[in-house]
XYZ file of C-alpha atoms in Angstrom:
367
model
C 22.240 -13.908 26.122
C 22.740 -13.203 22.409
C 22.727 -9.664 21.066
C 20.124 -8.405 18.550
C 22.854 -8.488 15.863
C 23.611 -12.139 16.603
C 19.913 -12.979 16.547
C 19.541 -11.264 13.164
C 22.523 -13.139 11.743
C 21.142 -16.427 13.052
C 17.707 -15.768 11.565
C 19.231 -14.679 8.233
C 21.102 -17.965 8.180
C 17.842 -19.815 8.787
C 16.164 -17.969 5.899
C 19.044 -18.669 3.509
C 19.246 -22.336 4.520
C 15.537 -23.019 4.019
C 14.645 -20.998 0.945
C 15.746 -23.547 -1.616
C 12.743 -25.838 -1.124
C 9.016 -25.149 -1.246
C 7.588 -25.351 2.263
C 5.015 -23.852 4.585
C 5.920 -20.564 6.238
C 4.729 -20.285 9.835
C 3.249 -16.839 10.422
C 1.651 -14.739 13.139
C -1.108 -12.172 12.557
C -0.693 -8.742 14.165
C -4.053 -7.001 13.867
C -6.892 -8.097 11.590
C -8.504 -4.903 10.319
C -11.557 -4.271 8.157
C -10.238 -6.320 5.206
C -9.828 -9.552 7.175
C -13.032 -11.281 6.087
C -12.983 -10.155 2.438
C -9.241 -10.249 1.626
C -6.903 -11.982 4.066
C -8.891 -14.885 5.499
C -9.911 -16.231 2.044
C -6.341 -15.739 0.813
C -4.828 -17.652 3.734
C -7.317 -20.481 3.199
C -6.459 -20.651 -0.506
C -2.743 -20.636 0.295
C -2.919 -23.169 3.127
C -0.157 -25.154 1.414
C 2.175 -22.143 1.734
C 1.264 -20.448 5.020
C 0.447 -21.870 8.437
C -0.979 -19.348 10.911
C 0.382 -20.144 14.367
C -0.753 -17.154 16.452
C -3.074 -14.134 16.368
C -2.719 -10.814 18.210
C -5.643 -8.393 17.936
C -6.690 -5.592 20.298
C -10.324 -6.794 20.144
C -10.106 -10.088 22.030
C -13.247 -11.696 20.598
C -12.042 -11.084 17.028
C -8.690 -12.683 17.847
C -10.410 -15.731 19.345
C -12.719 -16.120 16.354
C -9.881 -15.850 13.815
C -7.655 -18.200 15.822
C -10.438 -20.785 16.023
C -10.987 -20.601 12.263
C -7.289 -21.126 11.551
C -6.313 -23.502 14.348
C -3.965 -20.920 15.876
C -3.222 -19.569 19.369
C -4.398 -16.229 20.747
C -1.512 -14.094 22.023
C -2.064 -10.984 24.126
C 0.971 -8.919 23.081
C 2.686 -8.419 19.731
C 6.158 -8.831 21.264
C 5.180 -12.207 22.706
C 3.847 -13.265 19.320
C 6.937 -12.166 17.408
C 9.255 -13.838 19.942
C 7.650 -17.264 19.465
C 9.993 -19.844 17.982
C 7.226 -21.225 15.772
C 6.616 -17.825 14.105
C 8.948 -17.101 11.191
C 7.149 -14.074 9.752
C 4.429 -11.651 10.777
C 1.503 -10.379 8.745
C 0.769 -6.896 10.071
C -2.737 -6.413 8.710
C -4.166 -3.400 10.549
C -3.007 -0.137 12.154
C -3.747 -0.280 15.866
C -2.589 1.489 19.008
C 0.965 0.181 18.744
C 1.702 1.872 15.402
C 5.017 0.721 13.856
C 6.337 -0.939 17.038
C 5.755 -4.515 15.751
C 8.008 -3.758 12.776
C 10.800 -2.643 15.097
C 10.296 -5.758 17.226
C 10.478 -7.949 14.121
C 13.730 -6.236 13.137
C 15.183 -6.955 16.583
C 14.180 -10.620 16.410
C 15.032 -11.196 12.752
C 11.504 -12.007 11.597
C 10.125 -11.246 8.125
C 7.307 -8.685 7.809
C 4.332 -8.273 5.496
C 3.079 -4.750 6.204
C -0.432 -3.738 5.190
C -0.365 -0.633 7.415
C 2.718 1.267 6.270
C 0.685 3.504 3.978
C -0.549 5.444 7.026
C 2.899 6.206 8.423
C 4.229 9.716 8.477
C 7.474 10.562 6.663
C 9.701 10.452 9.745
C 8.413 7.018 10.762
C 8.894 5.718 7.218
C 12.524 6.868 7.227
C 13.115 5.175 10.564
C 11.502 1.923 9.407
C 13.537 1.904 6.182
C 16.770 2.247 8.166
C 15.838 -0.437 10.687
C 14.706 -2.936 8.030
C 17.918 -2.521 6.034
C 20.071 -2.811 9.146
C 18.259 -5.969 10.266
C 18.411 -7.538 6.800
C 14.949 -9.071 7.086
C 12.551 -9.795 4.203
C 9.990 -6.974 4.152
C 7.025 -6.334 1.867
C 4.873 -3.217 1.921
C 1.329 -3.767 0.679
C 0.517 -1.682 -2.387
C -2.661 -3.496 -3.355
C -3.658 -1.456 -6.407
C -0.484 -2.568 -8.190
C -1.572 -6.201 -7.978
C -5.254 -5.885 -8.900
C -6.162 -7.908 -12.027
C -7.229 -4.735 -13.860
C -3.865 -3.053 -13.166
C -1.913 -6.092 -14.322
C -3.911 -6.155 -17.568
C -3.482 -2.412 -18.081
C 0.306 -2.738 -17.775
C 0.169 -5.466 -20.431
C -1.864 -3.223 -22.744
C 0.532 -0.314 -22.238
C 3.464 -2.542 -23.185
C 1.820 -4.211 -26.200
C -1.049 -2.159 -27.653
C -1.537 1.297 -26.189
C 1.918 2.780 -25.784
C 3.249 5.194 -23.195
C 0.771 6.954 -20.823
C 0.357 10.680 -21.467
C -2.488 11.765 -19.164
C -3.701 9.943 -16.026
C -6.857 10.904 -14.083
C -7.340 9.067 -10.795
C -10.547 9.405 -8.733
C -11.576 8.261 -5.277
C -14.548 9.545 -3.319
C -16.331 8.246 -0.266
C -18.029 9.171 3.005
C -16.741 11.841 5.317
C -14.206 10.564 7.857
C -15.306 10.389 11.480
C -13.087 12.903 13.375
C -12.932 10.570 16.385
C -10.990 7.986 14.318
C -8.315 10.285 12.936
C -5.770 9.593 15.682
C -6.975 6.169 16.767
C -4.403 4.128 14.861
C -1.320 5.135 16.839
C 0.506 6.280 13.713
C 0.145 10.034 13.999
C -1.656 10.369 10.666
C -5.245 10.124 9.523
C -6.595 7.143 7.552
C -6.927 9.318 4.432
C -3.144 9.610 4.277
C -2.798 5.923 3.477
C -5.276 6.133 0.602
C -3.502 9.161 -0.874
C -0.141 7.416 -0.655
C -1.426 4.372 -2.507
C -3.067 6.504 -5.217
C 0.202 8.375 -5.761
C 2.140 5.111 -5.965
C -0.446 3.689 -8.392
C -0.020 6.602 -10.797
C 3.787 6.422 -10.628
C 3.680 2.672 -11.194
C 1.485 3.010 -14.290
C 3.545 5.815 -15.807
C 6.702 3.840 -15.025
C 8.864 6.666 -13.704
C 9.236 9.149 -10.889
C 7.588 12.587 -11.125
C 9.682 15.727 -11.310
C 7.160 18.255 -9.964
C 4.127 18.112 -7.683
C 1.292 20.563 -7.082
C -1.176 20.146 -4.235
C -4.495 21.708 -3.252
C -6.368 20.936 -0.035
C -9.866 21.897 1.141
C -10.990 21.579 4.767
C -14.157 22.269 6.729
C -14.281 25.909 7.908
C -15.171 24.802 11.444
C -12.603 21.943 11.503
C -9.486 23.036 9.696
C -7.672 19.807 10.578
C -10.270 17.654 8.778
C -9.790 17.643 5.010
C -12.666 16.814 2.699
C -10.896 17.168 -0.665
C -7.300 16.807 -1.862
C -6.022 17.413 -5.399
C -2.503 16.263 -6.337
C -0.996 16.881 -9.768
C 2.184 15.002 -10.750
C 4.344 16.203 -13.636
C 6.641 13.512 -15.075
C 8.390 15.876 -17.495
C 12.126 16.428 -17.674
C 13.317 19.166 -15.285
C 14.128 21.514 -18.192
C 10.803 20.863 -19.989
C 7.934 21.112 -17.478
C 4.409 20.187 -18.618
C 5.677 18.365 -21.727
C 5.871 14.827 -20.361
C 3.142 12.683 -18.797
C 0.814 14.286 -16.254
C -1.235 12.590 -13.523
C -4.077 14.177 -11.568
C -5.421 12.615 -8.373
C -8.833 13.692 -7.054
C -9.531 12.468 -3.538
C -12.848 13.449 -1.923
C -14.294 12.650 1.511
C -17.030 15.272 1.544
C -20.185 13.120 1.398
C -21.942 12.649 4.773
C -21.690 9.134 6.166
C -24.775 7.079 5.345
C -25.534 8.850 2.079
C -24.817 5.711 0.040
C -26.990 6.807 -2.880
C -24.895 9.953 -3.313
C -21.618 8.045 -3.065
C -22.582 5.720 -5.915
C -24.328 8.321 -8.108
C -22.488 8.845 -11.405
C -19.291 7.603 -9.857
C -16.339 8.334 -12.183
C -14.032 5.532 -13.264
C -11.329 4.868 -10.700
C -8.778 5.569 -13.403
C -8.865 7.151 -16.849
C -5.636 7.085 -18.800
C -4.760 8.467 -22.235
C -1.940 6.615 -23.920
C -0.167 7.161 -27.230
C -2.458 4.709 -29.044
C -5.660 4.656 -27.019
C -7.735 5.569 -23.969
C -8.532 3.333 -20.995
C -11.216 3.431 -18.279
C -10.430 1.159 -15.325
C -12.422 0.110 -12.264
C -10.941 -2.030 -9.521
C -10.515 -4.815 -9.086
C -11.184 -6.367 -12.475
C -12.808 -4.185 -15.170
C -10.930 -2.597 -18.058
C -12.612 -0.743 -20.938
C -10.260 0.549 -23.628
C -10.579 2.274 -26.975
C -8.276 2.388 -29.968
C -8.721 2.837 -33.715
C -10.603 -0.474 -33.880
C -13.208 0.753 -31.399
C -14.318 -0.297 -27.921
C -12.933 -3.279 -26.000
C -14.404 -4.536 -22.714
C -12.496 -6.933 -20.471
C -13.900 -8.360 -17.250
C -11.242 -10.206 -15.270
C -13.404 -11.604 -12.494
C -11.950 -15.091 -12.953
C -8.438 -13.930 -12.091
C -6.922 -14.643 -8.682
C -8.143 -12.207 -5.966
C -5.873 -9.379 -4.843
C -5.272 -10.844 -1.374
C -4.083 -14.126 -2.839
C -1.813 -12.324 -5.302
C -0.254 -10.230 -2.545
C 0.441 -13.118 -0.181
C 1.788 -15.242 -3.046
C 4.214 -12.443 -3.810
C 5.271 -12.352 -0.153
C 5.804 -16.111 -0.213
C 8.091 -15.823 -3.240
C 10.009 -13.066 -1.488
C 10.551 -15.311 1.527
C 11.889 -18.132 -0.643
C 14.130 -15.866 -2.691
C 17.856 -16.700 -2.381
C 18.553 -13.054 -1.513
C 17.157 -11.273 1.565
C 15.304 -8.267 0.209
C 12.591 -5.723 0.836
C 9.837 -5.127 -1.705
C 8.091 -1.846 -2.408
C 9.727 -0.195 0.612
C 11.413 2.435 -1.561
C 8.183 2.951 -3.513
C 6.272 3.459 -0.269
C 8.834 5.967 0.964
C 8.712 7.888 -2.341
C 4.906 8.058 -2.317
C 4.886 9.306 1.277
C 7.411 11.958 0.339
C 5.309 13.079 -2.637
C 2.174 13.446 -0.480
C 4.218 15.430 2.062
C 5.483 17.751 -0.702
C 1.951 18.124 -2.129
C 0.778 19.489 1.226
C 3.801 21.778 1.282
C 2.867 22.948 -2.221
C -0.602 23.858 -0.943
C 0.766 25.822 2.011
C 3.247 27.713 -0.189
C 0.861 28.210 -3.109
C 3.362 27.004 -5.691
C 4.569 23.971 -7.599
C 7.329 21.988 -5.877
C 10.373 20.447 -7.552
C 10.911 16.952 -6.161
C 14.456 16.434 -4.929
C 14.456 12.840 -3.743
C 15.836 12.290 -0.227
C 17.926 9.253 0.550
C 17.249 7.425 3.815
C 20.582 7.178 5.641
C 21.467 4.466 8.164
C 21.480 5.456 11.795
C 24.889 6.067 13.268
């Protein structure tokens, strides 16, 4: 019986031998999640010339059967059985379920590529462990950071580079219904669903500014009767030089989950733009996925990018290119780890009542 190291080397050889030509990648789905119908199923249909779904594993059996029937795939009861199949080259891990990060570790053992849409809800220790295992295994790995690939974000980056200049102030807003306490520990990851949203908002701000922050300040509010359930988080990122705080770009993230579930009218009432950003030569208001309103000396400019490719299709196309790259690589894994670390330090800032200097840790390989 071959060792895990031999299996990894064999699979790496398979990847390198087959990446030179365009071909279908045979994938297995591990979890479907709430975005299946709106994001992933349409994307897989549009990219049917690039991906072939061979198997589906989902903890809700009827959902697995329905998805498998739509895609002409098999239903598999366990994620290890799915990943071990010879006709599965890569896994799309689309939802956090009871097994947490275990499918990623199994994919590392079996040398299979991973598209991870659930890593944003990992805690810092799990992220460090995953980073080590992925690098040791040498598998292609992509963490989903969807806001980076939205049409409005892509256009904003173009405007920053060509018309608006460097960002100076960034205001990021997200508000929604109060989280059901019974779901906070249901995903097997040891962190609440809000953590994933905060991580992606932090990464989004860092991506737009184009550098890593130097300082972070955090403020958290929780229900008096349920101290473990947060309803508002404020994170302020300072991108200044260490010797000149508050001189460089600043980003402020407002994350609220204080509106009772079912109060849809309140949620949508005077909703602020998802992002407001002041640049050297103008001001931008952005709403995901595809609306950008910007102002400069010439006045107001409105761009609606609804005809652009949907986010799900963009993300899976990027994963496909990663799989066919001549070099085995991970994408956005370091960015994910940095954003998780920043959120962790923001909570520490709140508990200490002071601003925190960010000293970036380096994930070390296991001995």
